[in-house]
Amino acid sequence: MSPPYKLTYFDIMGLGEPIRIMLTYGQLEFEDCRVPKENWPNLKPNMPFGQLPVLEHHGRVSHQSMAICRYLAKEVKLIGKDSLEDLDIDAAVDTVNDFRQKIGKYHYESDETAKEAYIKTLFGEIVPFYLEKLDNMAKENAGYLVGSKLTWADLVFVGLIDYMNFMAKKDLLASAPNLQKVKEHVVNEPNIKKYMETRPNKH
Amino acid sequence: MSPPYKLTYFDIMGLGEPIRIMLTYGQLEFEDCRVPKENWPNLKPNMPFGQLPVLEHHGRVSHQSMAICRYLAKEVKLIGKDSLEDLDIDAAVDTVNDFRQKIGKYHYESDETAKEAYIKTLFGEIVPFYLEKLDNMAKENAGYLVGSKLTWADLVFVGLIDYMNFMAKKDLLASAPNLQKVKEHVVNEPNIKKYMETRPNKH
């Protein structure tokens, strides 16, 4: 019998890694389907909105990485204690993704002049601003992003940080001691620890 | 006594309008605080991540517009019947916002050469692609985005469409008959209908 979950994504961490980490944390057995670049043009027209990742489960095909993570968070019990705490978690997740997109704007900019112009704003203002705010959140929550306990916001953050570091070409957490604690909390979860020791470390 | 909700946003529809529509639908009394542009620099440093909208409620300050809408959807009973349907709703909401951001990339681009280059991709490929896919979703769901019934995904979509039309400088729904039905379903909700007759129609 095939496993109950099948994740389809490219052969990189990217937006697939938070999903892989959620599934791993909850010991939900999954097929980790990594599409070679040369096969993507053939596959793309069959994807819900022409994008990856998608998750096949319960006889359906789901898309949108954060929507998938939120669903899995319910399955593996990493959501908040009530709807107010879920709101805080959702806001943290959206903020981490805003931050990721602002770094992505730099990484994916093909015009060198525009890239040069943006680099000052990004590393002079945006990155320090987000890191300070997020690090404060982690400080107030004892090394977690929300509620002083492990939630799916932490797994999403740690699932995305390698991708963000790669795009920023630096270790974003170097001067963010409380975000380092968030990372430690996540990577020391036994199932995740085991997974990370052998996962494909590709960007 | 002051109302239980206070929304702070700019004096435009933008990202605040979906929240206003959610609150209106559920008859949740709220103060609609519209910040004049000249006051924003003073207010900005006090906002959670330097951004609006924020919602004050239950003695807290919440940010991130979609996180706020998801919370309100639980309060006003516009969520799915189970976690699988909530996943579909979340994916629809994220897709509508992806679409909005791709249009925003055009609207907010200050470099005229880059804007000209992007206009072909946007209106030649991206806009027709999203409209076709979303219109099909609405067709399959009898004039709703998910589950053939009213959910908060419909309210978010209709709450954002004026902003998207404004940025795109065209009526995006002109050739999307099933998305027009989504709009009709939402604007014919009695509380929303009443609100829309008198709301500030500003972009």
XYZ file of C-alpha atoms in Angstrom:
406
model
C 0.000 0.000 0.000
C 1.249 3.496 -0.782
C 1.716 5.913 2.110
C -1.282 8.129 3.078
C 0.509 11.331 2.036
C 2.399 12.169 -1.118
C 4.256 15.467 -1.291
C 5.268 16.685 -4.742
C 7.845 19.448 -4.889
C 11.144 20.262 -6.516
C 14.366 18.576 -5.348
C 15.135 21.440 -2.957
C 14.076 22.620 0.507
C 12.242 25.808 -0.542
C 8.521 25.889 0.219
C 8.345 22.112 0.497
C 10.552 21.810 3.570
C 8.033 23.137 6.146
C 5.582 20.471 4.924
C 8.250 17.749 5.091
C 9.061 18.823 8.654
C 5.397 18.868 9.709
C 4.864 15.359 8.330
C 8.096 14.161 9.925
C 7.252 15.634 13.324
C 3.918 13.819 13.394
C 5.351 10.586 11.989
C 2.870 10.786 9.139
C 4.230 8.444 6.512
C 4.732 10.191 3.177
C 6.181 9.738 -0.260
C 8.672 12.542 -0.855
C 8.292 13.010 -4.608
C 11.031 15.341 -5.898
C 10.422 16.507 -9.442
C 13.538 16.855 -11.614
C 13.625 20.282 -13.291
C 13.419 18.763 -16.759
C 10.072 17.097 -15.922
C 8.419 20.242 -14.560
C 7.120 21.698 -17.871
C 5.147 18.493 -18.473
C 3.789 18.376 -14.932
C 2.962 22.083 -14.460
C -0.304 22.156 -16.474
C -1.739 19.415 -14.239
C -1.108 21.259 -10.963
C -4.037 23.142 -9.351
C -2.622 26.623 -10.010
C 0.467 25.600 -11.980
C 2.580 25.555 -8.836
C 4.264 23.264 -6.337
C 4.178 22.043 -3.594
C 1.060 19.930 -3.713
C 0.024 17.300 -1.190
C -2.011 14.268 -2.181
C -4.026 12.827 0.701
C -7.533 11.552 1.479
C -8.190 11.186 -2.258
C -7.586 14.856 -2.965
C -4.845 17.155 -4.230
C -4.154 20.176 -2.001
C -1.994 23.172 -2.858
C -0.641 26.303 -1.114
C 2.175 25.435 1.295
C 0.952 27.358 4.331
C -2.622 26.108 3.972
C -1.196 22.579 3.891
C 0.941 23.232 6.978
C -2.061 24.608 8.896
C -4.055 21.498 8.039
C -1.232 19.200 9.099
C -0.809 21.213 12.319
C -4.325 20.136 13.300
C -3.491 16.512 12.500
C -0.272 16.490 14.544
C -1.588 18.726 17.348
C 0.631 21.764 16.929
C -2.146 24.363 16.899
C -3.055 26.892 19.610
C -5.134 26.290 22.721
C -8.013 28.405 21.345
C -8.947 30.572 18.365
C -7.164 33.617 19.816
C -3.882 31.730 20.053
C -4.465 30.366 16.546
C -4.791 33.970 15.389
C -1.387 34.772 16.916
C 0.117 31.706 15.237
C -1.395 32.630 11.866
C -0.090 36.202 12.181
C 3.399 34.885 13.020
C 3.343 32.524 10.043
C 2.193 35.297 7.670
C 4.897 37.607 9.035
C 7.630 35.011 8.518
C 6.389 34.612 4.947
C 6.325 38.385 4.380
C 9.953 38.387 5.530
C 10.771 35.490 3.209
C 9.154 37.264 0.258
C 11.124 40.457 0.899
C 14.342 38.427 0.811
C 13.058 36.568 -2.248
C 12.550 39.887 -4.027
C 16.331 40.330 -3.801
C 17.259 36.787 -4.739
C 14.925 36.567 -7.734
C 15.566 40.088 -9.081
C 17.166 39.643 -12.508
C 17.860 43.332 -13.170
C 21.266 44.097 -11.630
C 20.575 47.831 -11.220
C 17.305 47.215 -9.406
C 19.036 44.561 -7.281
C 21.782 46.968 -6.255
C 19.235 49.635 -5.364
C 17.189 47.192 -3.247
C 20.170 45.677 -1.411
C 20.583 48.776 0.784
C 16.954 48.839 1.872
C 16.899 45.093 2.392
C 20.013 44.704 4.517
C 20.051 48.220 5.974
C 16.402 48.347 7.037
C 14.148 45.376 6.314
C 16.296 42.492 7.582
C 17.344 44.190 10.864
C 13.729 45.306 11.456
C 12.216 41.835 11.039
C 14.999 40.096 12.949
C 14.674 42.439 15.921
C 10.891 42.090 16.066
C 10.919 38.312 15.596
C 13.762 37.864 18.075
C 11.771 39.863 20.645
C 8.754 37.634 20.041
C 10.946 34.585 20.642
C 12.378 36.183 23.786
C 8.931 36.907 25.212
C 7.862 33.349 24.434
C 10.813 31.505 25.971
C 12.360 30.405 22.679
C 9.142 29.830 20.781
C 7.287 32.223 18.481
C 3.868 31.997 20.147
C 2.497 30.895 23.509
C 5.829 29.800 25.065
C 5.430 26.315 23.621
C 6.022 24.466 20.383
C 3.506 25.321 17.638
C 3.479 24.934 13.875
C 4.711 28.539 13.564
C 8.076 27.357 14.929
C 8.223 24.463 12.475
C 7.374 26.750 9.557
C 10.027 29.254 10.609
C 12.736 26.631 10.963
C 11.535 24.889 7.809
C 12.027 28.112 5.851
C 15.172 29.525 7.469
C 17.684 27.563 5.364
C 15.922 28.768 2.215
C 15.948 32.340 3.548
C 19.642 32.110 4.513
C 20.416 30.764 1.067
C 18.585 33.629 -0.657
C 20.086 36.275 1.652
C 23.556 34.697 1.320
C 24.082 34.981 5.074
C 23.246 33.372 8.391
C 20.235 35.465 9.363
C 20.138 34.064 12.883
C 23.791 34.887 13.702
C 22.793 37.884 15.826
C 19.354 36.668 16.913
C 19.945 34.533 20.015
C 16.272 33.942 20.765
C 15.494 32.833 17.233
C 18.444 30.457 17.571
C 16.577 28.969 20.538
C 13.487 28.515 18.369
C 15.658 26.631 15.909
C 17.175 24.488 18.671
C 13.747 23.623 20.039
C 12.611 22.441 16.630
C 15.734 20.593 15.511
C 15.920 18.784 18.850
C 12.487 17.249 18.410
C 13.495 13.558 18.089
C 11.739 12.804 14.785
C 12.946 16.036 13.207
C 16.491 15.516 14.495
C 16.648 12.120 12.879
C 15.236 13.468 9.613
C 17.634 16.415 9.474
C 20.673 14.175 9.866
C 19.958 12.549 6.535
C 17.754 14.957 4.573
C 18.881 16.161 1.128
C 20.513 19.499 1.907
C 19.674 21.182 -1.388
C 18.671 24.724 -2.306
C -18.860 51.711 26.242
C -16.603 51.464 23.210
C -17.381 48.747 20.647
C -15.696 45.325 21.134
C -13.649 45.662 17.939
C -11.550 48.520 16.663
C -10.086 48.288 13.178
C -7.244 50.648 12.360
C -6.376 51.065 8.698
C -5.867 53.768 6.115
C -8.831 55.669 4.682
C -9.116 53.283 1.742
C -10.516 49.829 1.012
C -7.204 48.011 0.419
C -6.406 45.219 2.879
C -8.818 46.608 5.463
C -11.975 46.030 3.444
C -12.147 42.222 3.846
C -12.021 42.745 7.630
C -14.716 45.430 7.497
C -16.899 43.080 5.454
C -16.344 40.159 7.851
C -17.274 42.310 10.854
C -20.280 43.733 8.993
C -21.531 40.304 7.914
C -21.510 39.070 11.501
C -22.954 42.302 12.914
C -19.909 42.605 15.138
C -19.910 46.215 16.262
C -16.637 47.948 15.438
C -14.938 51.306 15.393
C -13.704 51.947 11.854
C -10.600 54.005 12.594
C -9.242 55.470 9.340
C -5.764 56.935 9.731
C -5.090 60.097 7.705
C -1.864 59.757 5.707
C -0.209 62.612 7.590
C -0.641 60.776 10.915
C 0.847 57.495 9.742
C 4.549 58.261 10.371
C 3.756 58.896 14.052
C 1.626 55.785 14.382
C 3.805 53.335 12.427
C 6.426 52.667 15.140
C 3.674 51.540 17.531
C 2.218 48.938 15.181
C 3.209 45.270 15.706
C 5.284 44.992 12.509
C 5.007 48.605 11.372
C 1.987 47.796 9.242
C -1.786 48.193 9.030
C -4.446 46.858 9.341
C -4.550 46.000 13.023
C -7.578 44.856 14.988
C -7.982 45.645 18.667
C -10.209 43.148 20.480
C -10.295 41.106 23.680
C -7.611 43.357 25.151
C -5.098 42.575 22.424
C -3.773 44.026 19.197
C -3.806 41.611 16.240
C -2.143 42.146 12.889
C -2.002 40.424 9.469
C -5.220 40.889 7.537
C -5.821 37.278 6.504
C -5.064 35.936 9.982
C -7.626 38.416 11.323
C -10.205 37.356 8.714
C -9.685 33.673 9.556
C -10.260 34.416 13.245
C -13.395 36.436 12.515
C -14.646 33.660 10.219
C -14.752 31.356 13.250
C -16.644 34.009 15.231
C -19.254 34.583 12.506
C -19.474 30.941 11.392
C -18.122 31.213 7.869
C -15.566 28.396 8.140
C -15.685 24.939 6.563
C -17.541 21.886 7.815
C -14.282 20.131 8.764
C -10.512 20.594 8.608
C -10.355 19.340 5.014
C -12.804 21.983 3.848
C -10.885 24.583 5.890
C -7.783 23.545 3.969
C -9.592 24.222 0.678
C -10.761 27.608 1.973
C -7.245 28.531 3.144
C -5.790 27.511 -0.238
C -8.405 29.635 -2.040
C -7.653 32.638 0.190
C -3.895 32.289 -0.345
C -4.428 31.972 -4.109
C -6.572 35.121 -4.240
C -3.809 36.922 -2.342
C -1.121 35.583 -4.688
C -3.197 36.993 -7.534
C -3.578 40.325 -5.723
C 0.189 40.532 -5.135
C 0.951 39.862 -8.793
C -1.335 42.750 -9.751
C 0.202 44.854 -6.962
C 3.642 44.247 -8.422
C 2.430 46.165 -11.484
C 0.644 48.925 -9.594
C 3.487 49.604 -7.161
C 6.340 49.328 -9.683
C 7.977 52.777 -9.843
C 10.434 51.988 -12.644
C 8.600 52.669 -15.903
C 10.789 50.323 -17.990
C 10.243 47.426 -15.592
C 6.521 48.219 -15.502
C 6.270 48.131 -19.289
C 8.130 44.822 -19.417
C 5.852 43.267 -16.766
C 2.585 44.511 -18.282
C 2.730 41.936 -21.096
C 3.244 39.002 -18.748
C 0.634 40.272 -16.323
C -2.216 40.914 -18.743
C -1.150 38.416 -21.409
C -0.556 35.454 -19.105
C -1.040 35.897 -15.358
C -4.434 37.623 -15.233
C -6.143 35.324 -17.802
C -4.629 32.272 -16.059
C -5.890 33.166 -12.586
C -9.281 34.344 -13.820
C -9.873 31.138 -15.758
C -8.878 28.924 -12.832
C -10.822 30.920 -10.249
C -13.870 31.182 -12.501
C -13.817 27.394 -12.926
C -13.670 26.980 -9.162
C -16.694 29.244 -8.826
C -18.494 27.303 -11.562
C -17.868 23.972 -9.869
C -19.076 25.420 -6.574
C -22.329 26.996 -7.780
C -21.169 30.597 -7.504
C -19.013 30.180 -4.403
C -15.272 29.526 -4.190
C -15.424 26.467 -1.924
C -18.020 23.901 -0.882
C -20.949 25.350 -2.891
C -21.873 27.629 0.019
C -20.868 30.957 1.486
C -17.505 30.891 3.298
C -15.028 33.551 4.342
C -13.060 32.891 1.135
C -15.924 34.526 -0.791
C -15.962 37.539 1.528
C -12.188 37.947 1.225
C -12.369 37.721 -2.561
C -15.162 40.278 -2.850
C -13.515 42.430 -0.182
C -10.343 42.593 -2.270
C -11.764 42.784 -5.796
C -12.298 46.571 -5.865
C -8.693 47.063 -4.761
C -7.521 44.604 -7.427
C -9.641 46.282 -10.126
C -8.247 49.645 -9.083
C -4.640 48.408 -9.294
C -5.240 46.599 -12.607
C -7.160 49.618 -13.988
C -9.866 47.295 -15.341
C -12.927 45.304 -14.346
C -11.318 41.913 -13.774
C -14.658 40.147 -13.500
C -16.019 41.429 -16.837
C -15.402 38.098 -18.555
C -15.704 35.849 -15.489
C -19.427 35.082 -15.140
C -19.033 32.651 -12.259
C -16.891 35.023 -10.231
C -19.602 37.627 -10.843
C -21.971 35.183 -9.132
C -19.606 34.968 -6.161
C -19.740 38.756 -5.960
C -23.540 38.777 -6.197
C -23.840 36.189 -3.449
C -21.697 38.301 -1.134
C -23.112 41.739 -1.915
C -26.657 40.438 -1.548
C -26.066 39.351 2.041
C -28.407 41.812 3.814
C -25.856 43.290 6.267
C -23.206 43.624 3.594
C -25.696 45.120 1.103
C -26.630 47.819 3.581
C -22.980 48.537 4.377
C -21.943 48.742 0.728
C -24.631 51.314 -0.051
C -22.981 53.839 2.228
C -19.322 52.744 2.602
C -16.537 55.135 1.719
C -15.646 54.124 -1.834
C -11.983 55.057 -1.680
C -8.849 53.511 -3.107
